[in-house]
Amino acid sequence: MGLFLDFNPFDNLLCILLGISFTVWFTLLLVFIIVPAIFGVSFGIRQLYMKTLLKIFEWATHRIERGAKDNNHLLYKPYSNAIIAKEPTSLEEEIKEIRRSGSNRDLDHASEFEMSDIFYFCRQGVESIMDDEVTKRFSAEELESWNLLTRSNYNFQHISLRLTVLWGLGVVIRYGFLLPLRVTLAFTGVGLLVVLTSIIGFLPNGRMKNFLSEQVHLMCYRICVRALTAIITYHDSENKPKNGGICVANHTSPIDVIILASDGCYAMVGQIHGGLMGVIQKSMVKACPHIWFERSEVKDRHLVAKRLSDHVEDKTKLPILIFPEGTCINNTSVMMFKKGSFEIGSTVYPVAIKYDPRFGDAFWNSSQFGMVNYLLRMMSSWAIVCSVWYLPPMTREEGEDAVQFANRVKAAIARQGGLVDLLWDGGLKRGKVKDTFKEEQQKLYSKMLVGTQEDRSRS
């Protein structure tokens, strides 16, 4: 009799509704996301979603501009180009111009050194402080339009009641619907990758194992791409990297790997980690010959080069994926490529990746956000939209050293992706400028003075 008294029909109904909700949720997930990811097809839902967002962003930006105009507020306008207009002139030409404007004497009879010369170096220092082309590459790009994310535009404070309601609705959609959906997909993709690659690892080496490994990797990466609502446009697929080669790309985010690996299989290169990342690495290497290094081996350049050379010499192995910048840049420029991967002598397949920051900023500022925090920001953004260009393969030319080859590849990537080609080392993100940069300016100035003295002695 007590059993019947404890029975609550409401609890039973609640359990039934929860069961139905989870069943519908995972059925929709399976039919519209996971199965299309397995076969590499799309229903066009993401493209329609992107076009709808663009129209909403355009309306929101117009409302902000009109509201600021009505209230006599000045809107923040980010500098798309440099703050200071500079013309490409040499050190000698600029110093001569300063001497000419500051002295009535004939330059040919001027002394080797003039006090006015210091103004050139002072001006260079002030310009570097005001318009630093290096450190601004390590911060998120400021948008001209508002994408309903307060983290991406300073003008979000100039909003009306309707915009506030729209922003609140966006928060509910992003955190209440998109974030749980994306987290579920991410765990599904990573879980399948670990389980299936571990199973494939028990198979004997051969064509069947390689085929299954490639299909599993593609399937899992495509699921992870959908976990970011990534909308990717691939160009010039006939230039996709081939076995025995090295694929090099500009580096903006850890998700660069997923973006590229969802369209083709690569052998990854990196340091062995612990925790969840270590479990993923161990399972992946069982099914595919990735190249992982111990912490003590990473600084051994000869060992790294030997492992890479042995891999590319085997034409049956997948192309190696490398990001020669060595750090993440905010997708406005390409910085110095490390020469190590260009010393091997293999065919290099350049790839340019350009993200559209209007939907979500893909740049990872590792000094400000940890990996988990960064991924949560990505999954709570509207979408990740990017374009990928496969450039024609490049080889080292006769008489060309590794540094020159690296710069030529870097210039091609920057040109195709519409990025600024910088000679600075990405290591400046955490380190100081090397003394060699300062010594180079001193040598140029000394050469100018010595040259002037030699010309006078000849005459």
PDB file of C-alpha atoms in Angstrom, residues 149-282:
ATOM      1  CA  LEU A 149      29.486  40.298 -29.259  1.00  0.00           C
ATOM      2  CA  THR A 150      30.629  42.862 -26.681  1.00  0.00           C
ATOM      3  CA  ARG A 151      34.142  41.435 -26.894  1.00  0.00           C
ATOM      4  CA  SER A 152      34.655  42.508 -30.516  1.00  0.00           C
ATOM      5  CA  ASN A 153      33.744  46.199 -30.761  1.00  0.00           C
ATOM      6  CA  TYR A 154      34.070  49.249 -28.508  1.00  0.00           C
ATOM      7  CA  ASN A 155      30.902  50.801 -29.929  1.00  0.00           C
ATOM      8  CA  PHE A 156      28.524  48.251 -28.370  1.00  0.00           C
ATOM      9  CA  GLN A 157      27.807  50.804 -25.610  1.00  0.00           C
ATOM     10  CA  HIS A 158      25.926  53.026 -28.098  1.00  0.00           C
ATOM     11  CA  ILE A 159      22.889  50.769 -28.398  1.00  0.00           C
ATOM     12  CA  SER A 160      19.161  51.270 -28.264  1.00  0.00           C
ATOM     13  CA  LEU A 161      16.501  49.273 -26.445  1.00  0.00           C
ATOM     14  CA  ARG A 162      15.804  47.146 -29.518  1.00  0.00           C
ATOM     15  CA  LEU A 163      19.498  46.403 -29.925  1.00  0.00           C
ATOM     16  CA  THR A 164      19.728  45.467 -26.248  1.00  0.00           C
ATOM     17  CA  VAL A 165      16.857  43.011 -26.626  1.00  0.00           C
ATOM     18  CA  LEU A 166      18.467  41.587 -29.773  1.00  0.00           C
ATOM     19  CA  TRP A 167      21.815  41.227 -27.988  1.00  0.00           C
ATOM     20  CA  GLY A 168      20.085  39.447 -25.059  1.00  0.00           C
ATOM     21  CA  LEU A 169      18.366  37.089 -27.468  1.00  0.00           C
ATOM     22  CA  GLY A 170      21.743  36.387 -29.047  1.00  0.00           C
ATOM     23  CA  VAL A 171      23.219  35.512 -25.646  1.00  0.00           C
ATOM     24  CA  VAL A 172      20.387  33.046 -25.018  1.00  0.00           C
ATOM     25  CA  ILE A 173      20.850  31.425 -28.448  1.00  0.00           C
ATOM     26  CA  ARG A 174      24.648  31.212 -28.188  1.00  0.00           C
ATOM     27  CA  TYR A 175      24.878  29.938 -24.614  1.00  0.00           C
ATOM     28  CA  GLY A 176      21.541  28.141 -24.309  1.00  0.00           C
ATOM     29  CA  PHE A 177      21.446  26.316 -27.652  1.00  0.00           C
ATOM     30  CA  LEU A 178      24.664  26.587 -29.682  1.00  0.00           C
ATOM     31  CA  LEU A 179      27.145  26.013 -26.838  1.00  0.00           C
ATOM     32  CA  PRO A 180      25.554  22.743 -25.537  1.00  0.00           C
ATOM     33  CA  LEU A 181      25.188  21.512 -29.119  1.00  0.00           C
ATOM     34  CA  ARG A 182      28.811  22.288 -29.940  1.00  0.00           C
ATOM     35  CA  VAL A 183      30.169  20.776 -26.725  1.00  0.00           C
ATOM     36  CA  THR A 184      28.221  17.583 -27.475  1.00  0.00           C
ATOM     37  CA  LEU A 185      29.656  17.462 -30.993  1.00  0.00           C
ATOM     38  CA  ALA A 186      33.185  18.144 -29.745  1.00  0.00           C
ATOM     39  CA  PHE A 187      33.043  15.283 -27.238  1.00  0.00           C
ATOM     40  CA  THR A 188      31.544  13.045 -29.914  1.00  0.00           C
ATOM     41  CA  GLY A 189      34.281  13.852 -32.427  1.00  0.00           C
ATOM     42  CA  VAL A 190      37.165  13.506 -29.962  1.00  0.00           C
ATOM     43  CA  GLY A 191      35.676  10.357 -28.398  1.00  0.00           C
ATOM     44  CA  LEU A 192      35.247   8.655 -31.764  1.00  0.00           C
ATOM     45  CA  LEU A 193      38.788   9.673 -32.757  1.00  0.00           C
ATOM     46  CA  VAL A 194      40.320   8.104 -29.639  1.00  0.00           C
ATOM     47  CA  VAL A 195      38.248   4.895 -29.748  1.00  0.00           C
ATOM     48  CA  LEU A 196      38.406   4.205 -33.493  1.00  0.00           C
ATOM     49  CA  THR A 197      42.100   5.020 -33.948  1.00  0.00           C
ATOM     50  CA  SER A 198      42.920   2.769 -30.985  1.00  0.00           C
ATOM     51  CA  ILE A 199      40.994  -0.087 -32.637  1.00  0.00           C
ATOM     52  CA  ILE A 200      42.642   0.524 -36.021  1.00  0.00           C
ATOM     53  CA  GLY A 201      46.026   0.410 -34.298  1.00  0.00           C
ATOM     54  CA  PHE A 202      45.597  -3.346 -33.768  1.00  0.00           C
ATOM     55  CA  LEU A 203      45.374  -3.987 -37.527  1.00  0.00           C
ATOM     56  CA  PRO A 204      48.518  -5.030 -39.428  1.00  0.00           C
ATOM     57  CA  ASN A 205      50.246  -2.328 -41.460  1.00  0.00           C
ATOM     58  CA  GLY A 206      48.987  -2.170 -45.024  1.00  0.00           C
ATOM     59  CA  ARG A 207      46.613  -0.481 -47.430  1.00  0.00           C
ATOM     60  CA  MET A 208      43.512  -1.428 -45.468  1.00  0.00           C
ATOM     61  CA  LYS A 209      44.844   0.095 -42.257  1.00  0.00           C
ATOM     62  CA  ASN A 210      45.902   3.295 -44.050  1.00  0.00           C
ATOM     63  CA  PHE A 211      42.512   3.594 -45.766  1.00  0.00           C
ATOM     64  CA  LEU A 212      40.533   3.095 -42.550  1.00  0.00           C
ATOM     65  CA  SER A 213      42.820   5.488 -40.668  1.00  0.00           C
ATOM     66  CA  GLU A 214      42.294   8.237 -43.248  1.00  0.00           C
ATOM     67  CA  GLN A 215      38.517   7.787 -43.273  1.00  0.00           C
ATOM     68  CA  VAL A 216      38.312   7.853 -39.464  1.00  0.00           C
ATOM     69  CA  HIS A 217      40.488  10.964 -39.227  1.00  0.00           C
ATOM     70  CA  LEU A 218      38.423  12.784 -41.865  1.00  0.00           C
ATOM     71  CA  MET A 219      35.121  11.804 -40.229  1.00  0.00           C
ATOM     72  CA  CYS A 220      36.178  12.892 -36.741  1.00  0.00           C
ATOM     73  CA  TYR A 221      37.722  16.176 -37.872  1.00  0.00           C
ATOM     74  CA  ARG A 222      34.580  17.018 -39.849  1.00  0.00           C
ATOM     75  CA  ILE A 223      32.483  16.440 -36.733  1.00  0.00           C
ATOM     76  CA  CYS A 224      34.835  18.738 -34.790  1.00  0.00           C
ATOM     77  CA  VAL A 225      34.512  21.355 -37.550  1.00  0.00           C
ATOM     78  CA  ARG A 226      30.749  21.279 -37.085  1.00  0.00           C
ATOM     79  CA  ALA A 227      31.303  21.692 -33.359  1.00  0.00           C
ATOM     80  CA  LEU A 228      32.576  25.186 -34.231  1.00  0.00           C
ATOM     81  CA  THR A 229      29.904  25.805 -36.878  1.00  0.00           C
ATOM     82  CA  ALA A 230      32.866  26.333 -39.193  1.00  0.00           C
ATOM     83  CA  ILE A 231      31.995  27.467 -42.715  1.00  0.00           C
ATOM     84  CA  ILE A 232      35.083  26.801 -44.851  1.00  0.00           C
ATOM     85  CA  THR A 233      35.670  27.592 -48.508  1.00  0.00           C
ATOM     86  CA  TYR A 234      38.512  25.647 -50.120  1.00  0.00           C
ATOM     87  CA  HIS A 235      40.150  27.027 -53.267  1.00  0.00           C
ATOM     88  CA  ASP A 236      42.389  25.331 -55.872  1.00  0.00           C
ATOM     89  CA  SER A 237      42.026  21.809 -54.514  1.00  0.00           C
ATOM     90  CA  GLU A 238      44.188  20.488 -57.351  1.00  0.00           C
ATOM     91  CA  ASN A 239      47.184  21.853 -55.394  1.00  0.00           C
ATOM     92  CA  LYS A 240      46.400  19.887 -52.222  1.00  0.00           C
ATOM     93  CA  PRO A 241      49.519  18.465 -50.509  1.00  0.00           C
ATOM     94  CA  LYS A 242      50.620  15.002 -51.628  1.00  0.00           C
ATOM     95  CA  ASN A 243      52.429  12.197 -49.834  1.00  0.00           C
ATOM     96  CA  GLY A 244      56.122  12.784 -49.260  1.00  0.00           C
ATOM     97  CA  GLY A 245      55.709  16.562 -49.084  1.00  0.00           C
ATOM     98  CA  ILE A 246      55.511  19.248 -46.415  1.00  0.00           C
ATOM     99  CA  CYS A 247      52.440  21.445 -46.008  1.00  0.00           C
ATOM    100  CA  VAL A 248      53.220  24.874 -44.497  1.00  0.00           C
ATOM    101  CA  ALA A 249      50.559  27.419 -43.520  1.00  0.00           C
ATOM    102  CA  ASN A 250      50.171  30.671 -41.631  1.00  0.00           C
ATOM    103  CA  HIS A 251      49.133  30.155 -38.022  1.00  0.00           C
ATOM    104  CA  THR A 252      46.243  31.910 -36.281  1.00  0.00           C
ATOM    105  CA  SER A 253      44.757  29.325 -33.954  1.00  0.00           C
ATOM    106  CA  PRO A 254      45.010  25.694 -32.784  1.00  0.00           C
ATOM    107  CA  ILE A 255      41.880  25.044 -34.859  1.00  0.00           C
ATOM    108  CA  ASP A 256      43.982  25.607 -38.004  1.00  0.00           C
ATOM    109  CA  VAL A 257      44.770  21.892 -37.741  1.00  0.00           C
ATOM    110  CA  ILE A 258      41.074  20.939 -37.759  1.00  0.00           C
ATOM    111  CA  ILE A 259      40.338  23.342 -40.625  1.00  0.00           C
ATOM    112  CA  LEU A 260      42.965  21.714 -42.863  1.00  0.00           C
ATOM    113  CA  ALA A 261      42.573  18.108 -41.652  1.00  0.00           C
ATOM    114  CA  SER A 262      38.840  18.107 -42.414  1.00  0.00           C
ATOM    115  CA  ASP A 263      39.715  18.350 -46.133  1.00  0.00           C
ATOM    116  CA  GLY A 264      42.693  15.985 -46.222  1.00  0.00           C
ATOM    117  CA  CYS A 265      44.853  13.798 -44.006  1.00  0.00           C
ATOM    118  CA  TYR A 266      48.194  14.976 -42.619  1.00  0.00           C
ATOM    119  CA  ALA A 267      50.943  13.705 -40.378  1.00  0.00           C
ATOM    120  CA  MET A 268      51.087  16.007 -37.368  1.00  0.00           C
ATOM    121  CA  VAL A 269      54.301  17.245 -35.788  1.00  0.00           C
ATOM    122  CA  GLY A 270      54.474  18.315 -32.154  1.00  0.00           C
ATOM    123  CA  GLN A 271      55.583  17.794 -28.598  1.00  0.00           C
ATOM    124  CA  ILE A 272      54.195  14.970 -26.486  1.00  0.00           C
ATOM    125  CA  HIS A 273      51.731  16.246 -23.877  1.00  0.00           C
ATOM    126  CA  GLY A 274      50.100  14.754 -20.833  1.00  0.00           C
ATOM    127  CA  GLY A 275      46.450  14.525 -19.819  1.00  0.00           C
ATOM    128  CA  LEU A 276      43.676  14.377 -22.397  1.00  0.00           C
ATOM    129  CA  MET A 277      45.926  15.698 -25.173  1.00  0.00           C
ATOM    130  CA  GLY A 278      48.411  12.916 -24.443  1.00  0.00           C
ATOM    131  CA  VAL A 279      45.675  10.275 -24.683  1.00  0.00           C
ATOM    132  CA  ILE A 280      44.600  11.673 -28.063  1.00  0.00           C
ATOM    133  CA  GLN A 281      48.193  11.721 -29.336  1.00  0.00           C
ATOM    134  CA  LYS A 282      48.858   8.122 -28.262  1.00  0.00           C
TER     135      LYS A 282
END
